XYZ file of C-alpha atoms in Angstrom:
579
model
C 94.914 57.086 3.251
C 93.228 60.123 2.110
C 95.614 62.716 2.621
C 99.714 62.708 4.069
C 100.123 64.457 7.427
C 101.789 67.796 6.018
C 98.432 68.135 4.217
C 96.435 67.529 7.442
C 99.138 70.240 9.104
C 98.190 72.668 6.820
C 94.025 72.160 6.651
C 94.577 72.625 10.590
C 96.634 76.083 10.841
C 94.257 77.314 7.864
C 91.378 76.604 9.727
C 93.109 77.907 12.667
C 94.459 81.038 11.050
C 90.382 81.803 9.772
C 89.056 81.500 13.149
C 91.365 83.783 14.577
C 90.606 85.927 11.603
C 86.785 85.410 12.305
C 86.840 86.341 16.206
C 88.574 89.719 15.449
C 85.355 90.388 13.079
C 87.788 90.986 10.017
C 86.356 90.832 6.425
C 87.447 87.367 5.037
C 86.804 89.421 1.576
C 90.009 91.143 2.421
C 92.057 87.537 2.430
C 92.993 87.465 -1.418
C 91.789 83.591 -1.369
C 89.978 81.645 1.483
C 91.719 78.674 -0.161
C 95.502 77.989 -0.054
C 95.979 80.667 2.527
C 98.746 78.189 4.274
C 101.400 77.297 2.131
C 103.910 74.538 2.384
C 107.600 75.734 1.761
C 109.216 73.744 -1.325
C 112.764 75.327 -0.985
C 114.760 77.206 1.913
C 113.176 74.910 4.793
C 115.858 76.169 7.505
C 113.294 79.455 7.276
C 110.316 77.408 7.697
C 108.523 74.411 6.460
C 105.367 76.430 6.189
C 104.442 79.858 5.993
C 101.502 82.154 5.602
C 102.802 84.750 2.606
C 102.371 88.859 3.657
C 100.925 89.217 0.697
C 97.955 86.500 1.372
C 96.327 88.744 3.863
C 95.442 92.145 3.938
C 95.262 93.613 7.004
C 95.174 96.979 8.324
C 99.149 98.186 8.367
C 98.300 101.238 10.417
C 97.046 99.244 13.200
C 100.363 97.338 13.844
C 98.943 96.453 17.329
C 95.908 94.233 16.444
C 98.628 92.717 13.647
C 100.802 91.549 16.404
C 97.677 90.384 18.764
C 96.399 87.939 15.782
C 99.893 86.617 15.185
C 100.283 85.825 19.028
C 96.390 84.667 19.125
C 97.414 82.157 15.862
C 100.224 81.152 17.851
C 98.351 80.084 20.902
C 95.513 78.423 19.295
C 97.800 75.690 16.977
C 98.482 73.301 19.401
C 101.888 72.736 19.122
C 101.841 69.252 20.205
C 99.181 68.069 17.976
C 100.025 69.352 15.005
C 104.031 68.398 14.842
C 104.969 71.981 15.343
C 108.240 72.884 16.736
C 107.970 76.913 17.001
C 106.307 79.621 15.272
C 107.642 83.140 14.115
C 107.730 85.981 11.905
C 109.900 87.982 9.890
C 109.489 90.672 7.699
C 108.837 88.079 4.639
C 105.958 86.145 5.944
C 102.955 86.957 8.292
C 103.953 83.760 10.081
C 106.747 81.284 9.788
C 106.064 77.774 11.095
C 109.077 75.364 12.009
C 107.476 71.334 12.543
C 108.776 69.099 14.912
C 111.364 67.087 12.452
C 111.265 63.914 14.631
C 107.914 63.548 15.146
C 107.327 63.860 11.171
C 110.084 61.476 10.730
C 109.002 59.056 13.201
C 105.373 59.009 11.890
C 105.717 58.766 8.422
C 107.952 55.940 8.645
C 105.577 54.237 11.130
C 102.695 54.800 8.487
C 105.000 53.446 5.349
C 106.052 50.316 7.225
C 102.806 49.885 8.212
C 100.915 50.218 4.867
C 103.608 49.288 2.504
C 102.542 48.302 -0.740
C 98.942 50.437 0.473
C 100.720 53.354 1.576
C 99.308 56.142 -0.617
C 96.454 54.351 -2.147
C 92.675 54.790 -1.052
C 91.156 51.355 0.044
C 88.292 50.272 -2.861
C 85.012 52.477 -1.656
C 82.323 51.018 -3.780
C 82.812 53.088 -7.008
C 82.645 51.326 -9.891
C 83.460 52.252 -13.704
C 83.160 50.976 -16.695
C 86.044 51.830 -19.183
C 85.895 51.989 -22.688
C 89.159 51.998 -24.377
C 89.671 51.292 -28.125
C 92.737 50.245 -29.192
C 94.687 48.153 -31.883
C 94.477 44.485 -32.367
C 97.710 43.185 -31.264
C 99.277 41.837 -34.819
C 98.950 45.040 -35.678
C 101.061 47.525 -37.388
C 101.365 50.310 -34.711
C 102.902 54.119 -34.698
C 103.672 55.684 -31.072
C 100.363 57.566 -30.868
C 98.748 54.076 -30.848
C 101.505 53.056 -28.060
C 100.706 56.471 -25.997
C 97.491 55.882 -25.777
C 97.913 52.290 -24.768
C 100.039 53.253 -21.823
C 97.969 55.574 -20.859
C 94.845 54.017 -20.197
C 96.958 51.345 -18.317
C 97.698 54.107 -16.396
C 94.871 55.517 -16.185
C 93.292 52.255 -14.459
C 96.248 52.278 -11.464
C 95.582 55.718 -10.736
C 92.183 55.352 -10.779
C 92.467 52.136 -8.366
C 94.736 53.718 -6.568
C 92.281 55.980 -5.576
C 89.254 53.970 -4.273
C 87.554 52.682 -7.856
C 87.216 50.040 -9.325
C 87.707 49.976 -12.755
C 85.514 47.250 -14.634
C 86.288 45.369 -17.712
C 89.794 46.510 -17.443
C 91.074 42.540 -18.426
C 92.316 43.605 -22.195
C 94.403 46.447 -21.693
C 96.084 44.988 -18.831
C 96.823 42.470 -21.376
C 98.072 44.323 -23.618
C 100.361 46.359 -21.651
C 101.967 43.355 -20.025
C 103.517 42.909 -23.810
C 105.277 45.700 -23.741
C 108.068 43.915 -22.322
C 108.483 41.429 -24.252
C 109.550 42.536 -28.395
C 107.191 39.860 -29.341
C 104.195 42.731 -29.133
C 106.175 44.865 -31.935
C 107.662 42.339 -34.274
C 104.508 41.486 -36.519
C 103.784 44.440 -39.001
C 100.600 42.432 -40.309
C 98.740 45.360 -41.904
C 95.768 42.917 -42.434
C 94.539 42.753 -39.447
C 91.568 44.963 -38.577
C 92.700 48.578 -37.411
C 90.703 48.795 -34.346
C 88.830 47.688 -31.185
C 86.638 48.719 -28.828
C 87.091 47.819 -25.112
C 83.262 47.510 -24.538
C 81.976 46.948 -28.031
C 80.161 43.111 -28.335
C 78.124 41.568 -31.507
C 75.856 44.328 -33.440
C 71.933 44.164 -32.038
C 69.693 42.541 -34.278
C 67.413 43.932 -36.724
C 64.242 43.608 -34.050
C 66.660 45.866 -31.545
C 67.225 48.445 -34.272
C 63.474 48.630 -35.061
C 62.736 48.652 -31.558
C 65.349 51.977 -31.401
C 62.970 53.331 -34.449
C 59.639 52.726 -33.231
C 60.457 54.844 -30.262
C 61.493 57.846 -32.621
C 58.648 57.441 -35.057
C 55.400 56.371 -33.541
C 55.099 60.088 -32.266
C 55.747 63.339 -34.175
C 55.792 65.305 -30.610
C 58.878 62.632 -30.124
C 60.751 63.488 -32.970
C 60.403 66.643 -32.858
C 61.719 66.642 -28.839
C 64.315 64.642 -30.023
C 65.541 67.121 -32.986
C 64.782 64.299 -35.631
C 64.387 65.895 -39.004
C 64.672 63.767 -42.789
C 67.497 64.845 -44.710
C 66.013 66.655 -47.339
C 64.434 69.519 -46.102
C 61.946 69.715 -48.889
C 60.692 66.542 -47.660
C 58.692 67.797 -44.175
C 58.675 66.177 -40.881
C 54.786 65.251 -40.966
C 55.375 63.426 -43.706
C 58.321 61.870 -42.384
C 55.557 60.633 -39.669
C 52.673 59.999 -42.114
C 53.491 56.141 -41.584
C 54.131 56.238 -38.364
C 52.981 52.464 -37.516
C 54.988 50.962 -40.550
C 58.085 50.901 -38.791
C 59.833 49.473 -42.568
C 58.549 52.395 -44.558
C 59.606 55.028 -41.207
C 63.104 53.793 -41.268
C 63.141 54.187 -45.163
C 63.547 57.795 -44.658
C 67.239 59.759 -44.614
C 66.775 60.877 -41.144
C 69.334 63.589 -39.373
C 69.568 64.077 -35.453
C 70.591 67.573 -35.177
C 73.071 67.118 -31.993
C 74.134 71.279 -31.556
C 69.984 71.068 -30.626
C 70.311 68.301 -27.923
C 73.470 69.986 -26.412
C 71.481 73.497 -25.714
C 68.534 71.652 -24.802
C 70.474 69.841 -22.201
C 72.244 72.560 -20.934
C 75.818 71.088 -21.902
C 79.435 72.686 -21.980
C 80.862 73.823 -25.231
C 84.007 74.148 -25.857
C 86.958 74.192 -22.647
C 86.622 70.998 -20.558
C 82.963 70.408 -22.972
C 81.792 69.577 -25.867
C 83.143 70.580 -30.066
C 82.342 73.736 -31.288
C 81.944 71.657 -34.664
C 79.190 69.490 -33.335
C 76.213 70.088 -35.604
C 73.701 67.282 -37.505
C 74.566 63.899 -38.391
C 72.880 61.368 -40.464
C 71.771 58.219 -38.455
C 69.358 56.325 -41.306
C 70.144 56.506 -44.912
C 68.142 54.297 -47.491
C 66.254 52.303 -44.444
C 69.635 51.590 -43.564
C 71.492 52.515 -39.714
C 74.396 54.672 -40.122
C 77.598 53.321 -38.784
C 77.157 56.184 -35.670
C 74.040 55.125 -34.914
C 75.041 51.585 -34.773
C 77.999 51.993 -32.592
C 75.739 54.053 -30.527
C 73.692 50.930 -30.260
C 76.514 48.278 -29.605
C 77.898 50.515 -26.856
C 74.779 51.000 -25.152
C 73.747 47.339 -25.444
C 77.657 46.458 -24.385
C 77.475 48.701 -21.300
C 73.746 47.392 -20.004
C 75.935 43.908 -20.256
C 78.667 44.081 -18.973
C 77.570 46.017 -15.683
C 75.729 42.867 -14.710
C 73.651 45.204 -12.494
C 76.631 46.473 -10.700
C 76.019 49.891 -9.970
C 78.803 52.186 -11.827
C 79.644 55.780 -11.436
C 79.603 55.896 -14.902
C 81.856 55.392 -18.208
C 85.176 56.268 -18.793
C 86.030 56.944 -22.655
C 89.853 57.404 -22.758
C 90.265 57.867 -26.544
C 92.499 59.287 -29.100
C 92.298 62.503 -30.113
C 91.543 61.006 -33.729
C 88.427 59.648 -32.433
C 87.773 61.985 -29.534
C 85.110 63.848 -31.960
C 83.295 60.873 -33.216
C 82.788 59.682 -29.736
C 81.163 62.653 -28.773
C 78.565 62.388 -31.601
C 78.266 58.646 -30.329
C 77.823 59.955 -26.792
C 75.105 62.590 -27.903
C 73.278 59.816 -29.967
C 73.315 57.891 -27.081
C 71.973 60.429 -24.503
C 68.854 61.083 -26.257
C 67.992 58.053 -28.277
C 68.549 54.909 -25.689
C 67.291 56.725 -21.989
C 70.393 55.442 -20.556
C 71.055 57.997 -17.580
C 74.167 57.029 -16.281
C 77.594 59.528 -16.537
C 80.211 59.626 -19.385
C 83.434 61.411 -19.405
C 86.016 61.381 -22.070
C 89.840 61.345 -21.442
C 91.439 62.437 -24.669
C 95.473 60.931 -25.625
C 97.258 63.112 -27.899
C 99.404 62.335 -30.662
C 103.240 61.739 -30.581
C 104.646 64.453 -32.467
C 108.668 62.894 -33.705
C 110.883 65.566 -33.637
C 113.041 66.044 -37.195
C 110.957 63.167 -38.549
C 108.163 63.857 -41.523
C 107.576 60.521 -41.715
C 106.258 58.907 -38.560
C 108.434 55.951 -37.511
C 106.564 52.775 -36.360
C 106.417 51.926 -32.665
C 107.890 48.416 -33.731
C 111.194 50.094 -35.027
C 110.820 52.854 -32.083
C 110.537 49.834 -29.457
C 113.642 47.656 -31.613
C 116.210 51.209 -31.350
C 115.448 52.044 -27.618
C 115.988 48.510 -26.931
C 118.975 48.440 -28.664
C 120.802 51.399 -27.005
C 119.608 49.687 -23.617
C 121.162 46.397 -24.965
C 124.521 48.509 -25.430
C 124.724 50.887 -22.192
C 124.053 47.461 -20.330
C 126.931 45.814 -22.117
C 129.294 48.855 -21.840
C 128.639 49.420 -17.766
C 128.299 45.313 -17.189
C 131.213 43.598 -19.858
C 130.705 40.801 -22.280
C 131.131 38.073 -19.295
C 127.284 38.845 -17.506
C 125.091 36.199 -18.142
C 122.975 36.444 -21.579
C 119.481 35.571 -20.418
C 120.253 38.415 -17.828
C 121.259 40.659 -20.052
C 117.527 39.883 -22.158
C 115.888 40.005 -18.593
C 117.412 43.367 -17.645
C 117.463 45.300 -21.124
C 113.522 44.162 -21.571
C 112.347 45.986 -17.659
C 115.296 48.800 -19.084
C 113.529 49.341 -22.343
C 109.804 49.099 -20.969
C 110.437 51.502 -18.190
C 111.648 54.391 -20.527
C 109.412 54.264 -23.109
C 106.429 53.909 -20.652
C 107.886 57.159 -18.693
C 108.672 58.873 -22.180
C 105.227 58.957 -23.521
C 103.995 59.971 -19.832
C 106.002 62.687 -19.980
C 103.415 65.381 -20.338
C 99.443 65.570 -20.148
C 97.983 62.947 -22.006
C 95.705 65.670 -23.643
C 98.505 67.460 -25.065
C 100.283 66.302 -27.952
C 103.721 64.892 -27.310
C 107.284 65.751 -28.707
C 109.686 62.603 -28.697
C 113.097 62.732 -29.632
C 112.971 58.922 -31.815
C 117.049 58.406 -32.242
C 118.573 54.985 -33.016
C 121.759 56.417 -31.956
C 123.364 58.633 -29.353
C 120.496 58.448 -26.969
C 118.255 61.616 -26.278
C 118.292 62.842 -22.696
C 114.455 62.053 -22.161
C 115.475 57.993 -23.120
C 117.301 57.976 -20.026
C 115.208 58.811 -17.526
C 113.335 55.535 -17.503
C 117.054 53.592 -16.594
C 117.927 56.788 -14.587
C 114.916 56.037 -12.006
C 115.171 52.167 -12.010
C 119.175 52.840 -11.178
C 118.143 54.253 -8.239
C 115.429 52.086 -6.973
C 118.086 49.005 -7.357
C 120.803 51.022 -5.617
C 118.797 51.765 -2.535
C 117.286 47.954 -2.805
C 120.864 47.014 -2.921
C 121.774 48.912 0.148
C 119.345 47.254 2.301
C 120.275 44.072 1.077
C 123.770 45.037 2.288
C 122.321 45.438 5.532
C 120.240 42.164 5.823
C 123.056 40.222 4.527
C 124.998 42.014 7.684
C 122.636 41.049 9.990
C 122.264 37.937 9.037
C 125.768 37.058 9.331
C 125.710 38.712 13.088
C 127.957 42.038 12.326
C 124.895 44.324 12.952
C 122.669 43.485 15.280
C 119.093 43.599 13.453
C 117.479 47.075 13.088
C 114.910 47.935 16.095
C 111.517 48.978 15.715
C 110.784 52.661 14.274
C 109.503 53.453 18.324
C 113.136 52.965 19.725
C 115.145 54.726 16.715
C 116.396 58.241 17.328
C 115.155 60.521 14.501
C 116.819 63.488 16.059
C 119.608 62.282 14.433
C 118.345 63.331 10.965
C 119.912 66.533 11.150
C 120.790 67.229 7.900
C 118.448 69.186 5.178
C 119.210 66.617 3.036
C 117.428 64.045 5.217
C 114.507 66.328 6.219
C 113.777 67.359 1.989
C 113.907 63.506 1.112
C 110.854 63.295 3.805
C 108.718 66.868 3.761
C 108.879 66.761 0.228
C 108.420 63.301 -1.394
C 107.844 60.921 0.765
C 105.193 62.131 3.130
C 104.151 64.109 0.008
C 102.945 61.038 -2.027
C 99.773 60.327 -0.629
C 98.631 63.912 -1.628
C 100.461 63.515 -5.296
C 98.524 60.174 -5.512
C 95.413 62.398 -4.620
C 95.603 64.833 -6.873
C 96.247 62.908 -9.951
C 92.622 61.987 -10.256
C 91.090 65.484 -9.915
C 87.458 65.020 -11.338
C 86.820 61.640 -13.668
C 82.849 62.624 -13.964
C 82.820 66.296 -14.263
C 79.770 69.000 -13.145
C 77.813 71.855 -15.167
C 77.104 70.042 -18.760
C 81.123 69.505 -18.843
C 82.242 66.385 -21.056
C 86.230 65.980 -20.231
C 87.348 64.106 -17.095
C 90.555 65.576 -15.274
C 93.214 63.163 -14.311
C 96.380 64.378 -14.560
C 98.815 60.976 -16.624
C 101.923 62.949 -15.572
C 101.957 63.946 -12.169
C 103.732 60.874 -10.818
C 106.722 60.768 -13.956
C 107.130 64.322 -12.627
C 107.187 63.455 -8.944
C 109.085 60.641 -9.569
C 111.818 62.494 -11.415
C 112.179 64.878 -9.076
C 112.722 62.135 -6.395
C 115.139 60.343 -7.693
C 117.634 63.375 -8.335
C 117.338 64.421 -4.657
C 117.549 60.727 -3.492
C 120.330 59.975 -5.772
C 122.196 63.538 -4.298
C 121.728 62.764 -0.963
C 122.897 59.057 -1.625
C 126.253 59.954 -3.321
C 126.774 62.601 -0.517
C 126.112 60.651 2.928
C 127.562 57.116 3.947
C 124.398 55.197 4.968
C 126.741 51.669 5.989
C 128.193 52.718 8.873
C 131.049 50.441 11.153
C 129.340 48.267 14.014
C 130.298 50.418 16.709
C 127.560 50.923 18.984
C 128.573 55.338 19.057
C 127.774 55.038 15.277
C 124.965 52.409 14.640
C 121.911 55.027 15.800
C 122.260 57.260 13.040
C 122.857 54.379 10.463
C 118.910 52.730 11.871
C 117.503 56.567 11.442
C 118.605 56.522 7.988
C 117.848 53.000 7.091
C 114.296 53.833 8.177
C 114.565 56.652 5.834
C 116.125 54.710 2.770
C 113.447 51.784 3.116
C 110.570 54.350 3.218
C 112.483 56.034 0.481
C 112.460 52.727 -1.395
C 109.098 51.541 -0.653
C 107.598 55.131 -2.522
C 109.718 54.141 -5.464
C 108.120 50.701 -5.889
C 104.810 52.133 -5.245
C 105.236 54.369 -8.099
C 106.385 52.065 -10.771
C 103.937 50.314 -9.833
C 101.502 53.305 -10.978
C 103.312 53.457 -13.724
C 103.267 49.538 -14.063
C 106.900 49.134 -14.178
C 108.682 46.401 -13.199
C 111.559 47.234 -10.697
C 115.335 46.270 -11.104
C 115.704 44.172 -7.938
C 119.864 44.595 -7.852
C 122.427 46.867 -10.087
């Protein structure tokens, strides 16, 4: 699914509106924005679901007859039935206010959700392959919250890419570690003797012959060295002297050679600053006393690994998901590979900001954070269900709640920003309750649907009829419409918006993947759903005159539950099956 039904309606109305303006020979420059003229409302839906704001169009107000004629022409072109439009009128606030046919939208959306199920809102694989480079601390290392956030963001990005039709190569390690977030064993070890980090696409270092092959490329031709901005470290040694013994590779490699990355950025017309490379990138040493520097080694290792991991598969490029502390170095490595290793595939980077703990001068480890959250969730569960609940059930429930709480918190803002997080061992902060609030609402709707199915099996209710036989015009409450129009129908568009640009053009280097959108959407959706659930009693008696409204609302709840499950899938969170 490319977009939601409401987005398709918006696009059709906008195309019609521009066509009308053209038919009146009006200059489109009089429109303040050539895109986004037609707006979907998010509140006060009683006064219209879609509007064209009066301020978006600069028409000749001294000619009211022309303005009225434009409105009437647009209304006549809207194809009401095709676009599920019920009415269109204008008022003092809007150039045109459009009211949708709610029963048709209900039926269309519920049919789509029912048919697509777990695929609702997601695009089918399109053959676009992305190689993932995701550095992580090894299992068993002492981790901090910034390390934990990096891991959660990496797992979420994989699922967002797949939901938008990409195939992610070499993701197994990230998924394996991420799954371990659901058990306390991941954070029990504090062994600092383990290596500090591992790289998802790293393989064994290249052999000396591979180094020499790369060096030969640099040293045999003086013009090549000049083109690649290679120069000796000592300014008193001329470039010609460095090339004097070019046929002897070992002698050439004994020089201390620098690579001018700033010149490479300039020659390749790459972006510096916003969405591009750091302004501080300058010269880097690539050989020291005849030995490749760590930067050059990493560049060659990554190059070899990328080649071997693709196995001939066509890829869109390589996406690096790195912490803020490694962003600068990763940019240097990419520039070295860009000129020395003749690799033409696209690359981009997502930078994950650090976690700042409020009121803490020394950061807590992820282990202590996990244990604090686990204890909070355990106490809350015991208070809610009492001491008689099965111990194994408490452990399972608390593990799910702890995992959800952590992941929702760590995805609370856009990944490139720092995350300020309250870490308290007692008195749970407000943000830590969001994960459990989401799971509670999911479980509450699941329990409602299970209760209906049980009563059907016992013969108390007739089975839920097909969607075509349900009268959705009975859903007359504004809260019913808000759930569908603002959330359930909008979910495919939200998923699409999370992946704005993977491999940017015009010399830019930073990908735009919005890792906070699903969490924010889910938070707003659950608040609206919780208020609806508390206000309206859905399961009624089995009298015949009560069943039509109950069936309509059950389709609403079933669709809402599916969107909740699909959101949780994108966050890599398991749902609670019961309260």
